[in-house]
PDB file of C-alpha atoms in Angstrom:
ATOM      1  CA  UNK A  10      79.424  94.409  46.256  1.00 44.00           C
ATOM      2  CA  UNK A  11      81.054  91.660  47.890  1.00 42.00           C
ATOM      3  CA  UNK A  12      84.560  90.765  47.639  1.00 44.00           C
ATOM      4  CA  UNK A  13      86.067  87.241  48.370  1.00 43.00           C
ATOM      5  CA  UNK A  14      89.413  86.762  49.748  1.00 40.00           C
ATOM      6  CA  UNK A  15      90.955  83.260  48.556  1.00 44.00           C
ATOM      7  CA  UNK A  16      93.946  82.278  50.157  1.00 43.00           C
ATOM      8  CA  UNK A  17      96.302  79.501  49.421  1.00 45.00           C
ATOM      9  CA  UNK A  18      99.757  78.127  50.728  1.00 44.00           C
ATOM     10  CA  UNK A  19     102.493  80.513  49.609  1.00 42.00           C
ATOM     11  CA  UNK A  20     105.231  79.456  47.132  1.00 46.00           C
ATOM     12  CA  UNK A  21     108.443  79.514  50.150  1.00 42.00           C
ATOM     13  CA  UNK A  22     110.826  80.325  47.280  1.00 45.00           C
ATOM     14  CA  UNK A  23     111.420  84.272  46.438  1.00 44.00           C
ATOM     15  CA  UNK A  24     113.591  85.426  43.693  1.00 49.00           C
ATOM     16  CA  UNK A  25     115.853  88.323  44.120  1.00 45.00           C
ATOM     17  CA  UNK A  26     113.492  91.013  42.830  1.00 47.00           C
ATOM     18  CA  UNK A  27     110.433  89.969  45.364  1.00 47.00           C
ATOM     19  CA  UNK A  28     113.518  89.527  48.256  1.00 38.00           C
ATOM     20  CA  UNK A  29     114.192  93.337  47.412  1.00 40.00           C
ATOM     21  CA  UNK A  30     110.594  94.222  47.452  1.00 46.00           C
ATOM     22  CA  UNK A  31     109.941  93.048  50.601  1.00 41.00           C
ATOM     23  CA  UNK A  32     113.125  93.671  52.254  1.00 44.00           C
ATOM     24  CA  UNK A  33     111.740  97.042  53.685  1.00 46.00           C
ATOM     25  CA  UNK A  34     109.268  97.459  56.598  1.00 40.00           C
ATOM     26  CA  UNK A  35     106.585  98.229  54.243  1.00 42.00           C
ATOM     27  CA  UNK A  36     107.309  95.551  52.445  1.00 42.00           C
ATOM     28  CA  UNK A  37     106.889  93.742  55.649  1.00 38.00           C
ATOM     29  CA  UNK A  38     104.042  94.921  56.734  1.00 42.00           C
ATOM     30  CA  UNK A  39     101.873  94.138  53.377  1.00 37.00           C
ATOM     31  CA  UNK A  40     103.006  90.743  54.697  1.00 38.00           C
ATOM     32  CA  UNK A  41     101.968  90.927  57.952  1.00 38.00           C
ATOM     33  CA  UNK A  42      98.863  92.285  56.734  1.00 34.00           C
ATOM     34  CA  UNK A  43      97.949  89.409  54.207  1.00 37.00           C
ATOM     35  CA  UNK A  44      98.833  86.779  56.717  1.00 38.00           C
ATOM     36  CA  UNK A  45      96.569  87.877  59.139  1.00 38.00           C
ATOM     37  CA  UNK A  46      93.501  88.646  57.091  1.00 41.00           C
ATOM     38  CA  UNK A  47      93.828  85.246  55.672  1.00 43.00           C
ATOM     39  CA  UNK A  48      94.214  83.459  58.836  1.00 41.00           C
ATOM     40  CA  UNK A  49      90.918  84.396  60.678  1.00 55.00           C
ATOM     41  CA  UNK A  50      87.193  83.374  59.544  1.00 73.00           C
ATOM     42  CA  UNK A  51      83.244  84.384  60.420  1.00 86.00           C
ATOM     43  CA  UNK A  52      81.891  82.276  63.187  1.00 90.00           C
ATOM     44  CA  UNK A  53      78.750  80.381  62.888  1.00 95.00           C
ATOM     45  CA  UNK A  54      76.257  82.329  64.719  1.00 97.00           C
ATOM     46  CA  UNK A  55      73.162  80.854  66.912  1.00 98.00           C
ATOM     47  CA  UNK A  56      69.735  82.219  68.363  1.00 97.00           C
ATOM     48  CA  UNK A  57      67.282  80.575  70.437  1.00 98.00           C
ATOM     49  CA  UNK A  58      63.688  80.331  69.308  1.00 98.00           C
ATOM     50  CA  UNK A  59      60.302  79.922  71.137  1.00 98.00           C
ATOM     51  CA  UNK A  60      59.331  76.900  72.404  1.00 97.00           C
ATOM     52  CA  UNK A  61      55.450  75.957  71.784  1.00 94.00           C
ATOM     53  CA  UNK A  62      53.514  75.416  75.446  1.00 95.00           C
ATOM     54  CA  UNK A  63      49.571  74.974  76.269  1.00 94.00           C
ATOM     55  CA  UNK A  64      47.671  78.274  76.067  1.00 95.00           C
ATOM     56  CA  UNK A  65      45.170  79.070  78.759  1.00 93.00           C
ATOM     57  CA  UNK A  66      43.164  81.946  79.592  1.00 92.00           C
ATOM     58  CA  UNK A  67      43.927  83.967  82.439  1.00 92.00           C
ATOM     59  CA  UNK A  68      46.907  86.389  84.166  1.00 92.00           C
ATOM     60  CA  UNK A  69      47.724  90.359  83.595  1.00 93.00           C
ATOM     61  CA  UNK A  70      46.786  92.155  81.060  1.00 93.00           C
ATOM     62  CA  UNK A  71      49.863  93.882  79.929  1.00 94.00           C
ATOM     63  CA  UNK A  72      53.677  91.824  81.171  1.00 95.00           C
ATOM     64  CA  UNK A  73      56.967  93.194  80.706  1.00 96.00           C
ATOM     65  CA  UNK A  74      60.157  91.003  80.573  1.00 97.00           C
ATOM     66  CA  UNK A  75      63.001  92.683  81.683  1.00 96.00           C
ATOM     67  CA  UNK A  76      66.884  92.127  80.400  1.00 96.00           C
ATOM     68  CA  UNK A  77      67.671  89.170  82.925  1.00 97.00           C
ATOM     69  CA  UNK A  78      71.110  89.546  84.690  1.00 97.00           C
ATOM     70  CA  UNK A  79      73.752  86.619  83.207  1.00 97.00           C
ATOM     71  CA  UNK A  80      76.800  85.666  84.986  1.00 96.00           C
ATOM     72  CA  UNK A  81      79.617  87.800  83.536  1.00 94.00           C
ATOM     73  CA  UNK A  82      81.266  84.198  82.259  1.00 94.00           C
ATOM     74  CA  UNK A  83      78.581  83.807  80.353  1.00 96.00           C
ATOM     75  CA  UNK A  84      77.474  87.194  78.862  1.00 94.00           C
ATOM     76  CA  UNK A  85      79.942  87.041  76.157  1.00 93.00           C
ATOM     77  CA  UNK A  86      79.725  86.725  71.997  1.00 93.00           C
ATOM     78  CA  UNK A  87      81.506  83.342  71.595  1.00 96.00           C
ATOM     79  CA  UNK A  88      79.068  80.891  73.175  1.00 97.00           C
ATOM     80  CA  UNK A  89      79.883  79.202  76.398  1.00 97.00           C
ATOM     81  CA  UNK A  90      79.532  75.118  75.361  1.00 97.00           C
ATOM     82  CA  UNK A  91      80.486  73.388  79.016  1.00 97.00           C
ATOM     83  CA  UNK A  92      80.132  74.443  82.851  1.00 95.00           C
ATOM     84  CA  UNK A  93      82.276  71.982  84.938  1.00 92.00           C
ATOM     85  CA  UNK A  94      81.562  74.145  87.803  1.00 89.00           C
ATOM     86  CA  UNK A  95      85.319  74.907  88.035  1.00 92.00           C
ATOM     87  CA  UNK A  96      86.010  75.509  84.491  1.00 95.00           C
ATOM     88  CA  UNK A  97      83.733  76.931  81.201  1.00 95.00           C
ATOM     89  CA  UNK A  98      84.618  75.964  77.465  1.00 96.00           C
ATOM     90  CA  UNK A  99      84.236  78.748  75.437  1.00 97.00           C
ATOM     91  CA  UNK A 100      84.107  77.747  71.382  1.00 96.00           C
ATOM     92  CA  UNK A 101      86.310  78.650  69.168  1.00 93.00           C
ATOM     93  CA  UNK A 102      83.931  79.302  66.287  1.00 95.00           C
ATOM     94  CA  UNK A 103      80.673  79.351  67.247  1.00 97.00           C
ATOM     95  CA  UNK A 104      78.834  82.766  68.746  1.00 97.00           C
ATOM     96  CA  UNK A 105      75.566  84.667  69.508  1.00 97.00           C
ATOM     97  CA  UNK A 106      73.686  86.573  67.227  1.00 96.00           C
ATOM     98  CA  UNK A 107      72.846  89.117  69.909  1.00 94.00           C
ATOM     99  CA  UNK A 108      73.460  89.770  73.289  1.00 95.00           C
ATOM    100  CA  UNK A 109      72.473  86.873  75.312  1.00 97.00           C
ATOM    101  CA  UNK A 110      71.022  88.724  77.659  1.00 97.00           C
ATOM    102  CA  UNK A 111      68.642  90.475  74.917  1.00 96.00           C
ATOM    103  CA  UNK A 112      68.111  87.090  73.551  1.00 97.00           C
ATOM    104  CA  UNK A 113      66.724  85.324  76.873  1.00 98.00           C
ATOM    105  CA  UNK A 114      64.289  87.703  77.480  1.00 97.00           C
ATOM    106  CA  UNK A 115      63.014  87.846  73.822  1.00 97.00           C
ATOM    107  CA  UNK A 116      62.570  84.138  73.637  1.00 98.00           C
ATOM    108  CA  UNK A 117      60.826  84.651  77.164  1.00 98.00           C
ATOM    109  CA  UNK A 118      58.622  86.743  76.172  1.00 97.00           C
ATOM    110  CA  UNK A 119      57.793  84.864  73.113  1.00 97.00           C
ATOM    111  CA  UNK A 120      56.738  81.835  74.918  1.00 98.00           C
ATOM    112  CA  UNK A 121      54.740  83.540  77.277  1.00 98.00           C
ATOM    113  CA  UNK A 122      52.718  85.542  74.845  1.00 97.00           C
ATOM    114  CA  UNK A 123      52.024  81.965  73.183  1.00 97.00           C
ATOM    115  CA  UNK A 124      51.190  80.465  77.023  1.00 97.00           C
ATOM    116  CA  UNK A 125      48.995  83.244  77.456  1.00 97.00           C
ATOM    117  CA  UNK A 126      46.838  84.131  74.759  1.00 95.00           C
ATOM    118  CA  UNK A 127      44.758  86.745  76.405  1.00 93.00           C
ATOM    119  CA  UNK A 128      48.121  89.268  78.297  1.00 94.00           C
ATOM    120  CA  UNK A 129      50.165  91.383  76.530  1.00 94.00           C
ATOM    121  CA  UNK A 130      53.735  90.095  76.332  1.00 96.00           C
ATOM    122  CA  UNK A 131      56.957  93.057  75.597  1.00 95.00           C
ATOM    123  CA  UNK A 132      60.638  93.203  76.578  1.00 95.00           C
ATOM    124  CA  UNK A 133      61.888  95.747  78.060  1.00 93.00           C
ATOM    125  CA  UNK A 134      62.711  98.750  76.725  1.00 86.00           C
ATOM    126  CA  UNK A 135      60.378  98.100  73.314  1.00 84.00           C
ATOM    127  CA  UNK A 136      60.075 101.021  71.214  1.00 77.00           C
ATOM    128  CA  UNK A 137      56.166 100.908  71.655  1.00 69.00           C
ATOM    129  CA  UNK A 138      54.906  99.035  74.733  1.00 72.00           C
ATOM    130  CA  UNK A 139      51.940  99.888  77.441  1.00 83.00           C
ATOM    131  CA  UNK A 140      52.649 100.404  81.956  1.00 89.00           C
ATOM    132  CA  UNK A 141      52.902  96.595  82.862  1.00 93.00           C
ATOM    133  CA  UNK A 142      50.555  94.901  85.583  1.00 93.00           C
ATOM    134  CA  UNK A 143      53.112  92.843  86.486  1.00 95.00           C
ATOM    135  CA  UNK A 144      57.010  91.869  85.776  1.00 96.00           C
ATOM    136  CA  UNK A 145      59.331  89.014  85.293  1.00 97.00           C
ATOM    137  CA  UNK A 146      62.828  89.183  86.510  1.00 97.00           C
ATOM    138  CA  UNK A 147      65.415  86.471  85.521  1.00 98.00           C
ATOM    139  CA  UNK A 148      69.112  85.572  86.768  1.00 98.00           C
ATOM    140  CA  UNK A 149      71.017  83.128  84.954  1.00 98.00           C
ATOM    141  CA  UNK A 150      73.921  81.406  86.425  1.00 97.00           C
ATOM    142  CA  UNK A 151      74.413  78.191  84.208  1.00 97.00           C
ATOM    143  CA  UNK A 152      73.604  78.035  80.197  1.00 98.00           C
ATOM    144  CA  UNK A 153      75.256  75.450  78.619  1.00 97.00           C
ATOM    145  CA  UNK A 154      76.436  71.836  79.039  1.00 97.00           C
ATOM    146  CA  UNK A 155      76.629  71.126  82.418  1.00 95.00           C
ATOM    147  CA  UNK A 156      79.571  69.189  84.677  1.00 93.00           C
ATOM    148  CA  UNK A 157      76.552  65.527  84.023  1.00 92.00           C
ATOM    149  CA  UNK A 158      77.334  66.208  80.644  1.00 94.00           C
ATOM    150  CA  UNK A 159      73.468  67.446  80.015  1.00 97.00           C
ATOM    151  CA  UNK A 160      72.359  70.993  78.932  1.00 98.00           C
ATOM    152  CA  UNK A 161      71.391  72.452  81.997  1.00 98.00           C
ATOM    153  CA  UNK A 162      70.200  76.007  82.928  1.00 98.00           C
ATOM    154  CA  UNK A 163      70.274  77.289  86.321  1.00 98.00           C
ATOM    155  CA  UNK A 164      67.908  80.555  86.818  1.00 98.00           C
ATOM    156  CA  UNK A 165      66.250  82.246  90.178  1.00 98.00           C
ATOM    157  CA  UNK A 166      62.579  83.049  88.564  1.00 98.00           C
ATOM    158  CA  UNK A 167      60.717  86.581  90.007  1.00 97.00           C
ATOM    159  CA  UNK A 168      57.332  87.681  89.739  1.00 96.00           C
ATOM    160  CA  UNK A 169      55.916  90.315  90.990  1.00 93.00           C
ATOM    161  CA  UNK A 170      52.856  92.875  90.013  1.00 92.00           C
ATOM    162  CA  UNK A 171      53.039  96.345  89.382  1.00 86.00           C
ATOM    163  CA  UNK A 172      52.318  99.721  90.531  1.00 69.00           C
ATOM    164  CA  UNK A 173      52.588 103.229  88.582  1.00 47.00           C
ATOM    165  CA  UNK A 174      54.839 101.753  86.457  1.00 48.00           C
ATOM    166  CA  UNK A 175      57.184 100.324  89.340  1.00 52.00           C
ATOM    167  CA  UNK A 176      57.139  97.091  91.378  1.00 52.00           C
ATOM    168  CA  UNK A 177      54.990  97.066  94.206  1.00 50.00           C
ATOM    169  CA  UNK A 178      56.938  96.685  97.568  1.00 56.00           C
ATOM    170  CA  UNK A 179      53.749  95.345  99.768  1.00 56.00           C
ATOM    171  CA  UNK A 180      52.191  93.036  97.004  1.00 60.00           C
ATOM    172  CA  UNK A 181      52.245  89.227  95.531  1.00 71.00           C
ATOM    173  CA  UNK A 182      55.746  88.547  95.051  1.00 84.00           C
ATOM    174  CA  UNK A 183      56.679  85.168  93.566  1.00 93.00           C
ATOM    175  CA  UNK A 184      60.712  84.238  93.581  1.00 96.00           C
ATOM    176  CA  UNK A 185      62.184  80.675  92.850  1.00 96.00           C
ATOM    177  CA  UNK A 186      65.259  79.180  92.081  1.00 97.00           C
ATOM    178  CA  UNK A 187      65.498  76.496  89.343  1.00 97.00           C
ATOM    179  CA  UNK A 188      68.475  74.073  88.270  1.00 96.00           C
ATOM    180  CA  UNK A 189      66.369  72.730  84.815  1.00 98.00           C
ATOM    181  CA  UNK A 190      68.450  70.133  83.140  1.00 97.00           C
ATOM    182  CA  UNK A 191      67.949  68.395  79.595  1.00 97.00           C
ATOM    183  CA  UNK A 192      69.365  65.592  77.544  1.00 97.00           C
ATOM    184  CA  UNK A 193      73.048  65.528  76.105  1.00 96.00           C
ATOM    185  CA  UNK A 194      74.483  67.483  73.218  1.00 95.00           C
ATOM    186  CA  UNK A 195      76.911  66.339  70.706  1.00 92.00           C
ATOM    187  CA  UNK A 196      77.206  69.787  69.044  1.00 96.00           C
ATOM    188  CA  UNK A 197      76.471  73.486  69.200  1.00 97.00           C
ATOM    189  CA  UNK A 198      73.069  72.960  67.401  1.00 97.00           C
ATOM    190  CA  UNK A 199      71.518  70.636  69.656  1.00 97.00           C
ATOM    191  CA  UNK A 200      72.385  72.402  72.689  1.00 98.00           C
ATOM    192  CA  UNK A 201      71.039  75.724  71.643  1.00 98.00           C
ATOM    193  CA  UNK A 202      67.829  74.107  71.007  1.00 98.00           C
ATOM    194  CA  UNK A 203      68.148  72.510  74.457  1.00 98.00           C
ATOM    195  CA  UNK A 204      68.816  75.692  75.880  1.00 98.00           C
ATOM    196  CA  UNK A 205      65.263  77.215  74.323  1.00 98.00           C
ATOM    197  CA  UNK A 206      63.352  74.017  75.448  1.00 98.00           C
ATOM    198  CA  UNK A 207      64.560  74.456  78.672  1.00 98.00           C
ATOM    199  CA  UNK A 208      63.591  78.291  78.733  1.00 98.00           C
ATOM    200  CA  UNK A 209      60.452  77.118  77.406  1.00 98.00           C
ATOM    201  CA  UNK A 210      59.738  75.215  80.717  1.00 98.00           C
ATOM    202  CA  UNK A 211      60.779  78.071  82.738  1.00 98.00           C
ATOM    203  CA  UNK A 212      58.036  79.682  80.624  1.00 98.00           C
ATOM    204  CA  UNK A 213      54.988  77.064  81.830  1.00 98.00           C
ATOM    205  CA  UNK A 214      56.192  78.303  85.678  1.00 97.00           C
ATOM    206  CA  UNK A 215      56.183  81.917  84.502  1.00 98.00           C
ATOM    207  CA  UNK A 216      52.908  81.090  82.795  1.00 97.00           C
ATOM    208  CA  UNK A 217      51.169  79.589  85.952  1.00 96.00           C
ATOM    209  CA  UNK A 218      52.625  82.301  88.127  1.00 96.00           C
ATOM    210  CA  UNK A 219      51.089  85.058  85.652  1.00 96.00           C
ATOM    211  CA  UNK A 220      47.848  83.264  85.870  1.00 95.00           C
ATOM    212  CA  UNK A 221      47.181  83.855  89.717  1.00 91.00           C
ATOM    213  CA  UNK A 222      47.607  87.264  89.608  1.00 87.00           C
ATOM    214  CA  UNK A 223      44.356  89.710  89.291  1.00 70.00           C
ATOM    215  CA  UNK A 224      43.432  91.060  86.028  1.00 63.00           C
ATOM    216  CA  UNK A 225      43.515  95.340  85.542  1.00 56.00           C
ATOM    217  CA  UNK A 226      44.346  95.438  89.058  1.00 48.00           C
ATOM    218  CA  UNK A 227      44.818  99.138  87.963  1.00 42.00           C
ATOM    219  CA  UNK A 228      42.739 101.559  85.915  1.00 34.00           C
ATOM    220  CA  UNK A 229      44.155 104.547  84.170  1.00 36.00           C
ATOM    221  CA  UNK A 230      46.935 103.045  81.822  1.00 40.00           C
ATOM    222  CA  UNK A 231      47.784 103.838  78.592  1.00 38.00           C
ATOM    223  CA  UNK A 232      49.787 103.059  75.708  1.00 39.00           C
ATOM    224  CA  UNK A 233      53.530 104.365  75.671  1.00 37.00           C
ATOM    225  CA  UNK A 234      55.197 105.280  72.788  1.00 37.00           C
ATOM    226  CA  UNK A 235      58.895 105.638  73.897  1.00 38.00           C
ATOM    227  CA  UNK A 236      60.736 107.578  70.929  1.00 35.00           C
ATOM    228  CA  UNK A 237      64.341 106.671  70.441  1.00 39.00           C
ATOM    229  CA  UNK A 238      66.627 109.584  71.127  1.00 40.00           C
ATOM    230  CA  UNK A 239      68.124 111.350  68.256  1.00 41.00           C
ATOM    231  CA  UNK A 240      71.405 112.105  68.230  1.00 42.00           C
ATOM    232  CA  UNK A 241      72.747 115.058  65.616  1.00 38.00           C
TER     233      UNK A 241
END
């Protein structure tokens, strides 16, 4: 069941009996109480969402995206809406519906399972998932409006294959840095769906990376079933 909390102004004038009534500190308190539940409200909350690229054949098999690292400014639950470079706006009322971090590389790995129809596309850390052929790393220093007023997303890109389950140290390794920038944003709205367009073009680089790696560069693999611990 659901309860709704309506609060209006209060009437300033208090006869003698509610003066007496709320002259003691509990009285007080049930004040204190009622102002502050009334004075606070849910935020909005936002998530980004795939972005649609060109398919093509080609690239590993199996690809795990792993959590990216965000800049501690930004890895936060109220969403970060302007980067001047010397000074982030933070809103007031408008937050993540998950970690961002958890977010980027879902919406990564979304787009790249829809760039490339034939590999196998999972986060890391999935519940069920199969040893990757190859990874992609992410580092996100800018997510938001940036100081030209545009949405703008600045991100070093990795690639790299994989071996037993761990990044090769003497194979292909791919590693870019990218400053992607979009149009303007009047809102919240309109910047989160900046934000996944722009991911979305990281995605086509990913995409093309994936591509010129060798397919079941290993043999031997097999599906994972990774059992959440159970706690009791």
């Amino acid at each position: 069941m659901t309860q709704t909390v309506s609060c209006k102004p209060m009437n300033t004038r208090l006869d003698r009996r509610m003066l007496f009534r709320l002259s003691g500190v509990a009285g007080l308190g049930v004040m204190a109480f009622t102002l502050t539940a009334c004075s606070g409200g849910s935020p909005s909350l936002y998530t980004l969402a795939v972005t649609p690229g060109q398919p093509q054949p080609g690239g590993p098999r199996f690809v795990e995206v792993r959590l990216p690292t965000v800049a501690s400014g930004l890895d936060r639950d109220r969403i970060v809406t302007a980067d001047s470079g010397y000074k982030l706006t933070v809103s007031s009322a408008d937050a993540w519906s998950d970690s961002l971090p958890a977010q980027i590389s879902r919406v990564m790995a979304g787009d790249l399972a829809q760039r490339l129809p034939g590999t196998g596309v999972f986060v890391e850390n999935d519940t069920v998932a199969t040893e990757p052929e190859a990874y992609v790393d992410m580092s996100i220093s800018r997510f938001s409006t940036g100081p030209s007023g545009n949405v703008e997303l600045d991100a070093t890109l990795s690639i790299q294959p994989a071996s037993a389950g761990a990044p090769g140290k003497d194979e292909q390794y791919y590693m870019q840095n990218f400053t992607l920038q979009g149009t303007q944003a009047s809102a919240t709205m309109p910047m989160v769906q900046v934000l996944s367009q722009l991911l979305g073009q990281l995605a086509d680089v990913a995409a093309q990376q994936l591509r010129q790696l060798p397919s079941g560069q290993s043999t031997g693999r097999h599906t994972i079933v990774r059992k959440k611990a159970q706690h009791g």
